[in-house]
PDB file of C-alpha atoms in Angstrom:
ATOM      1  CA  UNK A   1    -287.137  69.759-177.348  1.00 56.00           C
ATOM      2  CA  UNK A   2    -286.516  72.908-175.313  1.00 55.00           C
ATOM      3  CA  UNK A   3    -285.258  73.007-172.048  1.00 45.00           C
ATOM      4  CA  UNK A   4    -288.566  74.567-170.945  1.00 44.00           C
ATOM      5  CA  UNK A   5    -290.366  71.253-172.155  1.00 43.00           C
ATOM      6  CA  UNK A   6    -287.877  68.728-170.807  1.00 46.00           C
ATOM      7  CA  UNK A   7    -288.218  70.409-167.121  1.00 43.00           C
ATOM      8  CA  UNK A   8    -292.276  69.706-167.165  1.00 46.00           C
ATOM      9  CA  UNK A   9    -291.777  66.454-168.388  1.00 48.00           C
ATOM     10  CA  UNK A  10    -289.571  65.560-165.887  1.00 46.00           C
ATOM     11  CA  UNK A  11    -291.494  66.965-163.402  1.00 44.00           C
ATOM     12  CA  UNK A  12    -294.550  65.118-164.191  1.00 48.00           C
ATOM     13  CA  UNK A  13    -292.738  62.385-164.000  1.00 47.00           C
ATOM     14  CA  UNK A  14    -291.449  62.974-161.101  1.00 45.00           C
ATOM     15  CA  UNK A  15    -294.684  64.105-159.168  1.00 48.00           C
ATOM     16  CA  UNK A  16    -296.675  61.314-160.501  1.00 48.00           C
ATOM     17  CA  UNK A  17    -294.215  58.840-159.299  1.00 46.00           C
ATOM     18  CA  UNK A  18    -294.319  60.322-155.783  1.00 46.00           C
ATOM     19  CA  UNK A  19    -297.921  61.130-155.471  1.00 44.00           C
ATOM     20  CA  UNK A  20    -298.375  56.998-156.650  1.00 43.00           C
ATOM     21  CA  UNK A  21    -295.867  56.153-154.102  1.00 47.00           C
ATOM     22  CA  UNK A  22    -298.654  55.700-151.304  1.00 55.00           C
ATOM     23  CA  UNK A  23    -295.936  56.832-148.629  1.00 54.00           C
ATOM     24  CA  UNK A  24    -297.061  58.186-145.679  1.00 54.00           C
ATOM     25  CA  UNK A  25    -295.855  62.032-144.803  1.00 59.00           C
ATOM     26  CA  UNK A  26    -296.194  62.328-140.952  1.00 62.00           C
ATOM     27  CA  UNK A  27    -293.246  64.765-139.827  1.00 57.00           C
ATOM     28  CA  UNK A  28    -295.013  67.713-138.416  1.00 69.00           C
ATOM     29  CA  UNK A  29    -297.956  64.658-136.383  1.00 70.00           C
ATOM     30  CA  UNK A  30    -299.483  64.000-134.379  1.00 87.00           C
ATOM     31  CA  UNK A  31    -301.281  67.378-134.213  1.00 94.00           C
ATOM     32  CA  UNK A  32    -305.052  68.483-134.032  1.00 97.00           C
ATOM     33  CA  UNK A  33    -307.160  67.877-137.337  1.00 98.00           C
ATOM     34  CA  UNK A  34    -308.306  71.398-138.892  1.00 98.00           C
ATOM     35  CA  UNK A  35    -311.448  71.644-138.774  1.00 98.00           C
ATOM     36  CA  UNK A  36    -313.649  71.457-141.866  1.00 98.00           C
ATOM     37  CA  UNK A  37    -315.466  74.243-143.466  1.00 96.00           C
ATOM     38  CA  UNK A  38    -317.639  72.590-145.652  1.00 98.00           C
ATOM     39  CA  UNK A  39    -321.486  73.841-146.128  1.00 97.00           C
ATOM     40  CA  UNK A  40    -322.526  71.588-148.981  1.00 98.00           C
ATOM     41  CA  UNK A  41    -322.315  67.618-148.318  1.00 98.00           C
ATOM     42  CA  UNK A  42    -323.298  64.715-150.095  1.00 98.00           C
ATOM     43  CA  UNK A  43    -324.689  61.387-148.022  1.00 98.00           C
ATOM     44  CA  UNK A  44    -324.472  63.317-144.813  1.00 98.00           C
ATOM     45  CA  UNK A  45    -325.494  66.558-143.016  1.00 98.00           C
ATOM     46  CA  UNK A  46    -322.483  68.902-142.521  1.00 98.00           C
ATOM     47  CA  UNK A  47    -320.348  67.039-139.991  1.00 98.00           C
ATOM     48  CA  UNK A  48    -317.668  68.582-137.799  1.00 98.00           C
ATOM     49  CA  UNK A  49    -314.873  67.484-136.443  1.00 98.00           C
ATOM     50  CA  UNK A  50    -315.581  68.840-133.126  1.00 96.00           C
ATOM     51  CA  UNK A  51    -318.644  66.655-132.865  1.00 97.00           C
ATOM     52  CA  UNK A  52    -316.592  63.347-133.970  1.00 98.00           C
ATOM     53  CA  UNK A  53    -314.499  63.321-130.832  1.00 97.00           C
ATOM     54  CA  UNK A  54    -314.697  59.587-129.505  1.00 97.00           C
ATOM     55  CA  UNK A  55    -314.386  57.740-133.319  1.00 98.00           C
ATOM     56  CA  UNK A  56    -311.961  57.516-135.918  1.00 98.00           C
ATOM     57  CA  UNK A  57    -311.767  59.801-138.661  1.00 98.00           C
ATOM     58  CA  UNK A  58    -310.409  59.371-142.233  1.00 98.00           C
ATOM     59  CA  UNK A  59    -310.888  62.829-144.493  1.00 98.00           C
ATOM     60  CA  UNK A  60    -309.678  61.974-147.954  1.00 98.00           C
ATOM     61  CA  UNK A  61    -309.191  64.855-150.330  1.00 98.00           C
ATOM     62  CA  UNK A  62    -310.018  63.483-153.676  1.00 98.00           C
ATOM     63  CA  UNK A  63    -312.000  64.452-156.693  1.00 98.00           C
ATOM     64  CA  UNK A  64    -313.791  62.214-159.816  1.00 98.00           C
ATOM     65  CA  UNK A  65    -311.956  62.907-162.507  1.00 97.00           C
ATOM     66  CA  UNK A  66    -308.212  61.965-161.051  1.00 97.00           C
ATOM     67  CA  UNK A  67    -307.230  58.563-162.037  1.00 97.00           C
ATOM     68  CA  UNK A  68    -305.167  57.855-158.407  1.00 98.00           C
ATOM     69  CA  UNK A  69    -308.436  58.833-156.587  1.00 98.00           C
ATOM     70  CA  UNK A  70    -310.392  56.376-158.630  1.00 98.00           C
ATOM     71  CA  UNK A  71    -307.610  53.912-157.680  1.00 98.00           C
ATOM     72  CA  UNK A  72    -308.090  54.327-153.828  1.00 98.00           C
ATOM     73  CA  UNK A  73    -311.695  54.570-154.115  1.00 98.00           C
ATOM     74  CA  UNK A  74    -312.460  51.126-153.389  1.00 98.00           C
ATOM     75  CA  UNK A  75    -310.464  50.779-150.434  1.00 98.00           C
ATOM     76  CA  UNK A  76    -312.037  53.585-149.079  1.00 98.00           C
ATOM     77  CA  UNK A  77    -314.796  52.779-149.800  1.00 98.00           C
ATOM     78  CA  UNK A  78    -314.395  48.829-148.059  1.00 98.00           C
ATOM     79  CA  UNK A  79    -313.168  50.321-144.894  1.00 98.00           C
ATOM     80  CA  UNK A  80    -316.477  52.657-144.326  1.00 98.00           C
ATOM     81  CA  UNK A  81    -318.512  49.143-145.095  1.00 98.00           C
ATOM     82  CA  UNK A  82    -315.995  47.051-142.756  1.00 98.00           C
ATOM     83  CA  UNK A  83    -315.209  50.004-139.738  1.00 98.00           C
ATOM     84  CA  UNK A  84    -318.185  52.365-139.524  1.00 98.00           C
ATOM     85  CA  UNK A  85    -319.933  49.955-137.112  1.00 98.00           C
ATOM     86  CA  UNK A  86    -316.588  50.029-135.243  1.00 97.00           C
ATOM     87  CA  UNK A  87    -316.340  53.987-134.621  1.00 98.00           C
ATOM     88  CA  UNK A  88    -314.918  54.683-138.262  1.00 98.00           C
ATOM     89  CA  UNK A  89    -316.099  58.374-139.995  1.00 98.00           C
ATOM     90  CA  UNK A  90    -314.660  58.504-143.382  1.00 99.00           C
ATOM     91  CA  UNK A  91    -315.193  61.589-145.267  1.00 99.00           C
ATOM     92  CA  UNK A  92    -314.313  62.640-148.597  1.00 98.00           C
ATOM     93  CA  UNK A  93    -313.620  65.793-149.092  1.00 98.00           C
ATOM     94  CA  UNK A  94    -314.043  66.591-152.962  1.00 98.00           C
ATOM     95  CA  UNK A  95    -311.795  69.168-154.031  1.00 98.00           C
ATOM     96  CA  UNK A  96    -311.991  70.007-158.040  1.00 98.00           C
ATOM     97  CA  UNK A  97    -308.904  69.875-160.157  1.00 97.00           C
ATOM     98  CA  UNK A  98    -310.844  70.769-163.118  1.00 96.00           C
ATOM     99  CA  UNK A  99    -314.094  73.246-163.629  1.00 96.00           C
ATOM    100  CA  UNK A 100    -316.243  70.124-164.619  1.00 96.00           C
ATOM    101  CA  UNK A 101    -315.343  68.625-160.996  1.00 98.00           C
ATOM    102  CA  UNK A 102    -316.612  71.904-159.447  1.00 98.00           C
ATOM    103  CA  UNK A 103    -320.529  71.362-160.738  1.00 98.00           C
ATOM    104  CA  UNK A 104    -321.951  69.587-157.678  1.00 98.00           C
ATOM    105  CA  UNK A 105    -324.562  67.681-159.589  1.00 98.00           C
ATOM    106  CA  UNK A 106    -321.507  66.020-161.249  1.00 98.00           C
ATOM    107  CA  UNK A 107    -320.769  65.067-158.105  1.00 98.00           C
ATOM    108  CA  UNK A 108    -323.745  63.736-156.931  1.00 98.00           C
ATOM    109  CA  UNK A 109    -324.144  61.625-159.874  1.00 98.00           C
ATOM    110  CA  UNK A 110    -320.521  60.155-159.739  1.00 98.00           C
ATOM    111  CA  UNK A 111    -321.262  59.652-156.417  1.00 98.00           C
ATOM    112  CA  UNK A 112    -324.479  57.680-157.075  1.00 98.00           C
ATOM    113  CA  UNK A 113    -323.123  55.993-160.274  1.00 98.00           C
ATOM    114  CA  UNK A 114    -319.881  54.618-158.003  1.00 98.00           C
ATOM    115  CA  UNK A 115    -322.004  53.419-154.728  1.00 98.00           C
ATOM    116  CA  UNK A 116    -320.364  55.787-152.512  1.00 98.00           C
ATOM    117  CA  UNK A 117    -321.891  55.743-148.691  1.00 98.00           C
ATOM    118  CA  UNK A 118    -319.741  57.637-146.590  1.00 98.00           C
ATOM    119  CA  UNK A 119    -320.002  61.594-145.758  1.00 98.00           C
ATOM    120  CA  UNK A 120    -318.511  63.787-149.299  1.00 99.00           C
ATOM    121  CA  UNK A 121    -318.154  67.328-148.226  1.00 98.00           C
ATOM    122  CA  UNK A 122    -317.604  69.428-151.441  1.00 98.00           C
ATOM    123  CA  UNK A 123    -314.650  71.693-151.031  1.00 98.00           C
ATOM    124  CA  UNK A 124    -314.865  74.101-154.351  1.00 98.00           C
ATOM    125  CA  UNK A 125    -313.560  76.737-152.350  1.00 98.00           C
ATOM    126  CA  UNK A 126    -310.499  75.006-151.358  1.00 98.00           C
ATOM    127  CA  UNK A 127    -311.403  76.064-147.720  1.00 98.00           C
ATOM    128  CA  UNK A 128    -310.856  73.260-145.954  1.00 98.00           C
ATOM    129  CA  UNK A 129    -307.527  71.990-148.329  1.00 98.00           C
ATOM    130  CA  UNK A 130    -305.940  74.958-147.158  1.00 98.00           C
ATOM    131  CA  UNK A 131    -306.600  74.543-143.121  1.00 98.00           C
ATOM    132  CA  UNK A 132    -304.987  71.004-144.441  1.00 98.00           C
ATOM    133  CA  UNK A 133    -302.317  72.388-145.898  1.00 97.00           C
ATOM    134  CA  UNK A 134    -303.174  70.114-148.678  1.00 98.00           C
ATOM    135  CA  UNK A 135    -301.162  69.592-151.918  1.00 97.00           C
ATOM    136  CA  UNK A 136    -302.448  66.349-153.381  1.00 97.00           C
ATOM    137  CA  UNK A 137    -305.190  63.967-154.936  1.00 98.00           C
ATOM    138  CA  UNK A 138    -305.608  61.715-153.225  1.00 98.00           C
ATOM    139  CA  UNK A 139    -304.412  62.059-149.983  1.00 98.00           C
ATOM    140  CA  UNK A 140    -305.790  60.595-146.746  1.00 98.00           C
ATOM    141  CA  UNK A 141    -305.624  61.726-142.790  1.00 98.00           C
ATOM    142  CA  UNK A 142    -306.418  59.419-139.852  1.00 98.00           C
ATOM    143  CA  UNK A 143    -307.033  61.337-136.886  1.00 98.00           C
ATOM    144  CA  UNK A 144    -307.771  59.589-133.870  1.00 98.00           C
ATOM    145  CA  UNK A 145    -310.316  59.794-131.375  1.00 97.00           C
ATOM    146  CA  UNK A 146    -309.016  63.137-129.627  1.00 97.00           C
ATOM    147  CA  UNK A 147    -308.957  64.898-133.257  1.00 97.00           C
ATOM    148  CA  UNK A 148    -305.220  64.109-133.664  1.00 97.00           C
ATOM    149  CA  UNK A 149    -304.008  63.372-136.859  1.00 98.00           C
ATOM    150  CA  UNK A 150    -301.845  60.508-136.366  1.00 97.00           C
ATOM    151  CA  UNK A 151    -301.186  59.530-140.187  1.00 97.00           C
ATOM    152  CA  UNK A 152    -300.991  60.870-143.504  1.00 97.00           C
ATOM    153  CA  UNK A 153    -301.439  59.144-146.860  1.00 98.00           C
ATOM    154  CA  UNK A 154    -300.040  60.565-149.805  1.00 97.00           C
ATOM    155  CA  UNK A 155    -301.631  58.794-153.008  1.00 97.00           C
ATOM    156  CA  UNK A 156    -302.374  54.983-153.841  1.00 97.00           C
ATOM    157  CA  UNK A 157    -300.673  51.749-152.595  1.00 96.00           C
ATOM    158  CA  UNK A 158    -299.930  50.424-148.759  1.00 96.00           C
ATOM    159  CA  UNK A 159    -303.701  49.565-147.870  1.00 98.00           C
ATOM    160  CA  UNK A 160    -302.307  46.787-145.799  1.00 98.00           C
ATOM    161  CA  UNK A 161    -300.766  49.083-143.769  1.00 97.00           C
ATOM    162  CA  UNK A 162    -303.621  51.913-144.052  1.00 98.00           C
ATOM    163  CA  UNK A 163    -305.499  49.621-142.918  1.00 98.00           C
ATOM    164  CA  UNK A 164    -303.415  48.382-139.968  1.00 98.00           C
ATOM    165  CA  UNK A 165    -303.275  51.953-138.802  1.00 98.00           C
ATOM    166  CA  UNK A 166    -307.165  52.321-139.041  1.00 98.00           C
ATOM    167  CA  UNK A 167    -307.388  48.939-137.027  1.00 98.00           C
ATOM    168  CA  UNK A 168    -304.708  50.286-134.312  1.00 98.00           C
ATOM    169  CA  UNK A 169    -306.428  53.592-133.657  1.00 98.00           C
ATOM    170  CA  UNK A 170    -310.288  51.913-133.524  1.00 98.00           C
ATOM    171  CA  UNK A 171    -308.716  49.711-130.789  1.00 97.00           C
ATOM    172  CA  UNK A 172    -306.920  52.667-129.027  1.00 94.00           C
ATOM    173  CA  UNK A 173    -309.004  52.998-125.152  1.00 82.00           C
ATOM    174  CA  UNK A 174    -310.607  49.790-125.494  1.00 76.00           C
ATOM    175  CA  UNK A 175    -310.464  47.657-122.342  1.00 56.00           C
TER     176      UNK A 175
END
């Protein structure tokens, strides 16, 4: 095996074990959510951050065919159903890894085949990964209700305590 060979498979290894971690990275928070610069969306006109002031946001960055997303996916998917009536916006933001995952009627039908609700703003441009300064699938930010991001996800595990967090900022102003 060359040394070429052995340095991608131990990175690999490496970056899958950190990106399955499910730690949070929140050095440079809280600080205001980027807006997002999405035209196309799927269950939802184009939504803006701007206009979400007063709820809870979660924008995941995902996309179908990565095995971690589809590992998150129902979480996600159980805190829209559980939180929306409580002030909770999730959006997915579907950024392709692959040129399959940039056809949006792939999209649409994963997204119809999986009995996804919430807002999926598709990201082919990477516009709104880069005002994220994004660098992994899946990885979630909670911004509060003042457009803060107060938390960052990196991959799968640690719902409990996602969903602590969600809990902590939907209560956040109530008397």
């Amino acid at each position: 095996m060359t040394v070429l060979v052995k340095f991608w498979i131990s990175f690999i290894i490496a970056n899958a074990l950190f990106i399955s971690s499910g730690r949070a990275e929140n050095a440079d928070i809280p600080r205001r959510a980027p807006e997002l610069a999405n035209q196309t969306w799927i269950n939802s006109a184009p939504l803006r951050l701007a206009g979400l002031r007063g709820k809870v946001v979660l924008v995941e960055f995902w996309t179908y065919g990565c095995s971690n997303c589809r590992n998150v996916e129902p979480y996600v998917k159980q805190w829209h159903g559980k939180y929306a009536p409580q002030g909770l916006v999730v959006i997915g933001v579907h950024a392709p890894e692959f040129a399959a995952e940039s056809d949006v009627d792939n999209v649409k039908r994963y997204v119809a085949q999986r009995g996804i609700r919430h807002a999926v703003a598709i990201d082919n441009d990477f516009a709104t990964w880069r005002r994220y300064n994004n660098r992994y699938w899946p990885t979630m930010y909670l911004i509060d209700k003042q457009g803060m991001i107060r938390e960052i996800f990196i991959g799968e595990g640690d719902y409990a305590r996602r969903e602590k967090r969600i809990q902590a900022l939907l209560a956040e102003g109530r008397t």
